[in-house]
Short mmCIF file of N, CA and C in Angstrom, two decimals:
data_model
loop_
_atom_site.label_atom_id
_atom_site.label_comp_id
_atom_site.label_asym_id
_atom_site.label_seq_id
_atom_site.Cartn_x
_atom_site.Cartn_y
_atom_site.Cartn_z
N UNK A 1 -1.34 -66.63 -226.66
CA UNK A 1 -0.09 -67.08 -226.07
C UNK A 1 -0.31 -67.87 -224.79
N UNK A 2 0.55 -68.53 -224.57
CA UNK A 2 0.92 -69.43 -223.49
C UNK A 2 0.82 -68.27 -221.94
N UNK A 3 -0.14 -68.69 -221.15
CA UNK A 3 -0.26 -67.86 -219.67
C UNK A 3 1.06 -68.12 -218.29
N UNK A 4 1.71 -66.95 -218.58
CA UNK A 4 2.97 -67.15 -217.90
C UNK A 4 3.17 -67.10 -216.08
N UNK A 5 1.99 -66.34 -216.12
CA UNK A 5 1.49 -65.82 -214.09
C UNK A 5 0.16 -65.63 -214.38
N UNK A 6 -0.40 -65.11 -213.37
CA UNK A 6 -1.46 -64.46 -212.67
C UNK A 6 -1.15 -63.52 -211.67
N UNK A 7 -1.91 -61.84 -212.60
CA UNK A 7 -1.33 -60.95 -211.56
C UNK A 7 -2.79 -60.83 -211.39
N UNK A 8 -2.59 -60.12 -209.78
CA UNK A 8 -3.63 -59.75 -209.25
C UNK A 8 -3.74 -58.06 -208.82
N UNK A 9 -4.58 -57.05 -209.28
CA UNK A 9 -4.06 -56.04 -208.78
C UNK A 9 -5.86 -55.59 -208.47
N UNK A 10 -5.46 -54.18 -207.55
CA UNK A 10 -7.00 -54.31 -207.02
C UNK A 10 -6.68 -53.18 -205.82
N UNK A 11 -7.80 -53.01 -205.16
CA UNK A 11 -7.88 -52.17 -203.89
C UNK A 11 -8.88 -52.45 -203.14
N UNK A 12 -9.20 -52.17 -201.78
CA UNK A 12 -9.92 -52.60 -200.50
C UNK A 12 -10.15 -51.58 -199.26
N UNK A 13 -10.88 -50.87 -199.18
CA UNK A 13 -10.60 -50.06 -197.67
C UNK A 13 -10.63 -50.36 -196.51
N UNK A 14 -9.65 -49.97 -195.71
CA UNK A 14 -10.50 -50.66 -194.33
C UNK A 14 -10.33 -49.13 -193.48
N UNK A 15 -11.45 -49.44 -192.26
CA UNK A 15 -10.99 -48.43 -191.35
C UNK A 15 -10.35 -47.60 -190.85
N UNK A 16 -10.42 -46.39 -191.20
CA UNK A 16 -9.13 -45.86 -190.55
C UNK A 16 -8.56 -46.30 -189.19
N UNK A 17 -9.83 -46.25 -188.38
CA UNK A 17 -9.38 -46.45 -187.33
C UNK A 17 -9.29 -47.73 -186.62
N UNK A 18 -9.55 -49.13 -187.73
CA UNK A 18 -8.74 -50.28 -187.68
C UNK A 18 -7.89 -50.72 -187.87
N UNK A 19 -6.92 -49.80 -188.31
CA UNK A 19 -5.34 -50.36 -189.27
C UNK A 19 -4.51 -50.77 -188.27
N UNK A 20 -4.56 -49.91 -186.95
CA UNK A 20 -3.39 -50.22 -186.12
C UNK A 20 -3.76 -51.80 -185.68
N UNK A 21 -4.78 -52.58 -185.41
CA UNK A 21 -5.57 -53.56 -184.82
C UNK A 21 -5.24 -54.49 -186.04
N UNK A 22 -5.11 -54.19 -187.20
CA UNK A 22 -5.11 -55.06 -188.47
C UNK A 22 -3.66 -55.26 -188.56
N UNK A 23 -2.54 -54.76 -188.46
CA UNK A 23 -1.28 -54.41 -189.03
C UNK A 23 -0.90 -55.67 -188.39
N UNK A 24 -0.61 -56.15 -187.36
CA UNK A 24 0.00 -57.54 -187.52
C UNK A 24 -0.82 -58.93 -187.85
N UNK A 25 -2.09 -58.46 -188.47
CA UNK A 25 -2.24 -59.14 -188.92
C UNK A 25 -2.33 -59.10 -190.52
N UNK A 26 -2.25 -57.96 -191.09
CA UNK A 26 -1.79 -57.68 -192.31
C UNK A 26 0.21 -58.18 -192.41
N UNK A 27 0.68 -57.83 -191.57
CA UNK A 27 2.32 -58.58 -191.50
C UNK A 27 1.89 -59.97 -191.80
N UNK A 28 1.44 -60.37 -190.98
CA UNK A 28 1.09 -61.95 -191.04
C UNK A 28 0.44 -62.65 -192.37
N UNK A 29 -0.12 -62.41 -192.70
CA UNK A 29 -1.00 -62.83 -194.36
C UNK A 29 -0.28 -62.30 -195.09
N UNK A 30 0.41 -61.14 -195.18
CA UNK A 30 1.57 -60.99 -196.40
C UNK A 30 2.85 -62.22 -196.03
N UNK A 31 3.19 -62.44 -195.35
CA UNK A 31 4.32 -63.11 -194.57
C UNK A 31 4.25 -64.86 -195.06
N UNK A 32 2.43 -65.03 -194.54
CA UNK A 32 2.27 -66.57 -194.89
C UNK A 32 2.43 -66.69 -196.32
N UNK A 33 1.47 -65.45 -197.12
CA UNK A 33 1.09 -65.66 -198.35
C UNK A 33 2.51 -65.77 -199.27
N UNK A 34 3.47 -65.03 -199.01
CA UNK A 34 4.67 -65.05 -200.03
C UNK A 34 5.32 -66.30 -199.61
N UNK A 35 4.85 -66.76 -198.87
CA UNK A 35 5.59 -68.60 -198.24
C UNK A 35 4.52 -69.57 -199.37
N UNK A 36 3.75 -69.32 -199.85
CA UNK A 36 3.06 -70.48 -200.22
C UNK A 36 3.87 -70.55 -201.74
N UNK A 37 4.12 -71.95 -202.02
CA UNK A 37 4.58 -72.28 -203.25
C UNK A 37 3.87 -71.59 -204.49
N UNK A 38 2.94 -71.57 -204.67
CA UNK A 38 2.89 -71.04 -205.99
C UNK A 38 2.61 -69.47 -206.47
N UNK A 39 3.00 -68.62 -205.10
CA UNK A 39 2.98 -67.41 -205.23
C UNK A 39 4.51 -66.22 -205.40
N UNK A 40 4.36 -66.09 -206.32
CA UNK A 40 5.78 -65.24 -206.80
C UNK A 40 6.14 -63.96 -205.74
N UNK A 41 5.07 -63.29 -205.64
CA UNK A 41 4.99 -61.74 -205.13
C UNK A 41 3.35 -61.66 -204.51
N UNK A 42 3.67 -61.07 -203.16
CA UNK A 42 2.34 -60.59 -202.20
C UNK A 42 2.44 -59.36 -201.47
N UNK A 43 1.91 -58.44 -201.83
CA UNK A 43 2.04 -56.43 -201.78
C UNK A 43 0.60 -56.41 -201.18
N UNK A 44 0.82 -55.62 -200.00
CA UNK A 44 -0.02 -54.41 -199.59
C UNK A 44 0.33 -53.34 -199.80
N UNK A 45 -0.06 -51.96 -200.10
CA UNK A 45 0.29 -51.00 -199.40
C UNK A 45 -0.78 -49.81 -199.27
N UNK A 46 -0.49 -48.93 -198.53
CA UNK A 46 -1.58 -47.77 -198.39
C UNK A 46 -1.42 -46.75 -199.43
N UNK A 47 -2.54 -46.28 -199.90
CA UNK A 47 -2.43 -45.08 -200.32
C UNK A 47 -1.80 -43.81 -199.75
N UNK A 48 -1.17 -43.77 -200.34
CA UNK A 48 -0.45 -41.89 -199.53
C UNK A 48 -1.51 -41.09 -199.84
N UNK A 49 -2.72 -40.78 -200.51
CA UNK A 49 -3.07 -39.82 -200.52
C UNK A 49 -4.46 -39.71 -200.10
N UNK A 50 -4.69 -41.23 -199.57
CA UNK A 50 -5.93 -41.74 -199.45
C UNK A 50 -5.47 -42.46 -198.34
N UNK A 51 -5.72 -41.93 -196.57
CA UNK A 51 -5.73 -43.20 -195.64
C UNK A 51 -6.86 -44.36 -195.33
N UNK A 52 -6.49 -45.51 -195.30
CA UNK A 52 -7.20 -46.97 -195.37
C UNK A 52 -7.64 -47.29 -196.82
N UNK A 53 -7.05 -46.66 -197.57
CA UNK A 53 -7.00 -47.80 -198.86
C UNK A 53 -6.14 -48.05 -199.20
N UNK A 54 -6.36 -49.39 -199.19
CA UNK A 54 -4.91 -50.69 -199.27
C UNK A 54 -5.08 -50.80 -200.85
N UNK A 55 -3.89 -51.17 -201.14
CA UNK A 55 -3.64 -51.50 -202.87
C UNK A 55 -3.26 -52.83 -202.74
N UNK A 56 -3.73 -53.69 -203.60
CA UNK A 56 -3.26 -54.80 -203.48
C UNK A 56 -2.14 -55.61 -205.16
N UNK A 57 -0.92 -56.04 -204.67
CA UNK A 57 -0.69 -56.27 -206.07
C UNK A 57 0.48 -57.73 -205.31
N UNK A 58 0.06 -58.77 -206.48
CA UNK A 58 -0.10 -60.30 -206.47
C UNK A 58 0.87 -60.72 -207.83
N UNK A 59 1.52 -61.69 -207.96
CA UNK A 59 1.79 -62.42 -208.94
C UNK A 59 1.88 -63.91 -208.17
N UNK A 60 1.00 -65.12 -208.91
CA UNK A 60 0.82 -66.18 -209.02
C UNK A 60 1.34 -67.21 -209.77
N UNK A 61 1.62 -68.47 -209.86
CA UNK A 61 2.25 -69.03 -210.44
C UNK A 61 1.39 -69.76 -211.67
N UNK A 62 -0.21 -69.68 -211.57
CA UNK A 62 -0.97 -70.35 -212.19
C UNK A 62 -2.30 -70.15 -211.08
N UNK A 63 -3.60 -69.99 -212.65
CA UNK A 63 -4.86 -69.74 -211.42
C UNK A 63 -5.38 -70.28 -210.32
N UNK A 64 -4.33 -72.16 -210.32
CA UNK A 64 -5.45 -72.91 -209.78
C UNK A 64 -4.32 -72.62 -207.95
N UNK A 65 -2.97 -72.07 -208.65
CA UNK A 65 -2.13 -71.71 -206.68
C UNK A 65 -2.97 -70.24 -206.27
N UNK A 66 -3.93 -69.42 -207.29
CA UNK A 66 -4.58 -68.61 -206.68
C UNK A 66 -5.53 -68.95 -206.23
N UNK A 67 -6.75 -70.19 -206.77
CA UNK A 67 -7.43 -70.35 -205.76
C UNK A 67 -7.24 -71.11 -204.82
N UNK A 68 -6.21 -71.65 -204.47
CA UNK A 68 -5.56 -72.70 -203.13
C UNK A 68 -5.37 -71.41 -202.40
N UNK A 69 -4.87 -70.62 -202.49
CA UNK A 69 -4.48 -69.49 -202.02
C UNK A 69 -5.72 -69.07 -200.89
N UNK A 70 -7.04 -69.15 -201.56
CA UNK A 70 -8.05 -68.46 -200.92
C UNK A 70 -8.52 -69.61 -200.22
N UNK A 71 -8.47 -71.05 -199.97
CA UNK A 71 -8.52 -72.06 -199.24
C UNK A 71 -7.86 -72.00 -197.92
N UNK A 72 -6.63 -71.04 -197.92
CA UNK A 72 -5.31 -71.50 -197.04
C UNK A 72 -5.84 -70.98 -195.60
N UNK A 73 -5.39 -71.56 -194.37
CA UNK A 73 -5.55 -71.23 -193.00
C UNK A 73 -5.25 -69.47 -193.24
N UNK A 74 -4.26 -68.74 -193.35
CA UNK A 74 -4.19 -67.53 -192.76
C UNK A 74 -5.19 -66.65 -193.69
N UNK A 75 -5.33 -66.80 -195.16
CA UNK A 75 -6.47 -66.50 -195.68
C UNK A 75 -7.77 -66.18 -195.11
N UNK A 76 -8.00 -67.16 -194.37
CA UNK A 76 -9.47 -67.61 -193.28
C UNK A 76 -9.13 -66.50 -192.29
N UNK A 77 -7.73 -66.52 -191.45
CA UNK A 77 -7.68 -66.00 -190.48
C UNK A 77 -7.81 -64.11 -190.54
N UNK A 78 -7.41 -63.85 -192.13
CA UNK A 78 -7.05 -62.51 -192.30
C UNK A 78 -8.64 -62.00 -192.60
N UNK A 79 -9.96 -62.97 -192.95
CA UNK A 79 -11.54 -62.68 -193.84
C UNK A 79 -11.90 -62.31 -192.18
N UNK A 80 -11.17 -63.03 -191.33
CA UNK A 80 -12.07 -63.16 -190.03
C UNK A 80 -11.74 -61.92 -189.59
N UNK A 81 -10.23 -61.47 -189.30
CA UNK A 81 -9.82 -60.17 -188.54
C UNK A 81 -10.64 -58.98 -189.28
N UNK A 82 -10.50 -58.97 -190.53
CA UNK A 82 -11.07 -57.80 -191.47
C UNK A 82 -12.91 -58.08 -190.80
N UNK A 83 -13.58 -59.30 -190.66
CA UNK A 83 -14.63 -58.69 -190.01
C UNK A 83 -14.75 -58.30 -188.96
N UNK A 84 -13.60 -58.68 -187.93
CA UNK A 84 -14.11 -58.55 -186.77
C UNK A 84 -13.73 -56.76 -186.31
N UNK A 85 -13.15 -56.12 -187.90
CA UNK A 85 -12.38 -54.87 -187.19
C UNK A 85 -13.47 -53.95 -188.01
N UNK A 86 -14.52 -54.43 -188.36
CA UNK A 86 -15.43 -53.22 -189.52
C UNK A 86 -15.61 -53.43 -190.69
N UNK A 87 -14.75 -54.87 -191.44
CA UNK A 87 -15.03 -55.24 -192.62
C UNK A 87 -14.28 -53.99 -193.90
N UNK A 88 -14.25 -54.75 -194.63
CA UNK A 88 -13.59 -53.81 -195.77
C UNK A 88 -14.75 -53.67 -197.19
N UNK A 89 -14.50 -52.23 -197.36
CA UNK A 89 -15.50 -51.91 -198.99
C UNK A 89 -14.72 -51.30 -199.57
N UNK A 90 -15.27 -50.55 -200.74
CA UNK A 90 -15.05 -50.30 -202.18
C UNK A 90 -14.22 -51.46 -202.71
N UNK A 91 -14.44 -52.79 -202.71
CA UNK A 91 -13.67 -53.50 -203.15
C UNK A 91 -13.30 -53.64 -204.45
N UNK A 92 -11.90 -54.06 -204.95
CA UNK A 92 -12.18 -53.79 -206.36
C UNK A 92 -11.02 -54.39 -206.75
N UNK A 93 -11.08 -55.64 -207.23
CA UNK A 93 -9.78 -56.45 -207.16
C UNK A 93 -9.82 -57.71 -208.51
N UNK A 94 -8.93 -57.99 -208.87
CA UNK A 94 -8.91 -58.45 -210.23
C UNK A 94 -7.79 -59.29 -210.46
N UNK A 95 -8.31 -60.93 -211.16
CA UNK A 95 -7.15 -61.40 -211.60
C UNK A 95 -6.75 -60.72 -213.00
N UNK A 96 -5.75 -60.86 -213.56
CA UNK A 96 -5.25 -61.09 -215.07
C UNK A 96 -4.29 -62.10 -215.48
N UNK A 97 -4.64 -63.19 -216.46
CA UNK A 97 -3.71 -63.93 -217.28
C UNK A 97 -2.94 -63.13 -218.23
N UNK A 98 -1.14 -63.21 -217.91
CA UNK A 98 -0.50 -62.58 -218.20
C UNK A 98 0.39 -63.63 -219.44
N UNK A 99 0.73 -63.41 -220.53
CA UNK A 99 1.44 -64.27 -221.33
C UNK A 99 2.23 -63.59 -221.77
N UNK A 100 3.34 -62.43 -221.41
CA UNK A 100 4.13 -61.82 -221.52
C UNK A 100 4.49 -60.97 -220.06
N UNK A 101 6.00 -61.60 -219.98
CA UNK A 101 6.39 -60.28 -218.97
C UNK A 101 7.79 -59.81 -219.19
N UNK A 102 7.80 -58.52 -219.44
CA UNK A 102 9.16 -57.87 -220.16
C UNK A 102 9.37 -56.50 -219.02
N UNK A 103 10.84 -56.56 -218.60
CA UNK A 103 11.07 -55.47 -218.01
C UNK A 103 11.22 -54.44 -218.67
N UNK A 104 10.99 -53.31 -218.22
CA UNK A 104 10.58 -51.92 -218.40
C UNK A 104 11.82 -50.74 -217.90
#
């Protein structure tokens, strides 16, 4: 079938004790990122049961506004803060070509 989005879903840890130092700049890269044209939906959120792992979940308009996406100024600015606060691991993040989307 015909590829309707690109979801992105995935997870990332960061510091516990960098989140407060990250958070406006996590506001900020969710903020720019749902401004860029070819992005539908841009989600962080924390685990409740797990502190500093971020969940990440994305819908795109097509692969090639996801990789413009990773080109973009606040992109750059959000790789830089995440190193400069301890860097993030267990990374684990994933596109999928979606050719069906039906509510539930």
């Amino acid at each position: 079938g015909v590829i309707v989005m690109i979801i992105v879903m995935g997870e990332f840890r960061l510091k516990v004790e960098s989140l407060e130092n990250l958070r406006p700049e996590i506001d900020e890269v969710i903020k720019k990122s749902n401004q860029e044209s070819g992005c539908i939906s841009y989600r962080f959120s924390e685990a409740l049961n797990d502190p500093g792992l971020i969940r990440v979940s994305e819908k795109w308009k097509s692969m090639e506004d996801l990789e413009a996406h990773f080109e973009t100024d606040h992109m750059k600015r959000w790789r830089g803060a995440v190193n400069k606060n301890g860097g993030a691991t267990d990374r684990d993040i994933f596109a999928y070509g979606v050719v069906l989307e039906k509510e539930l």
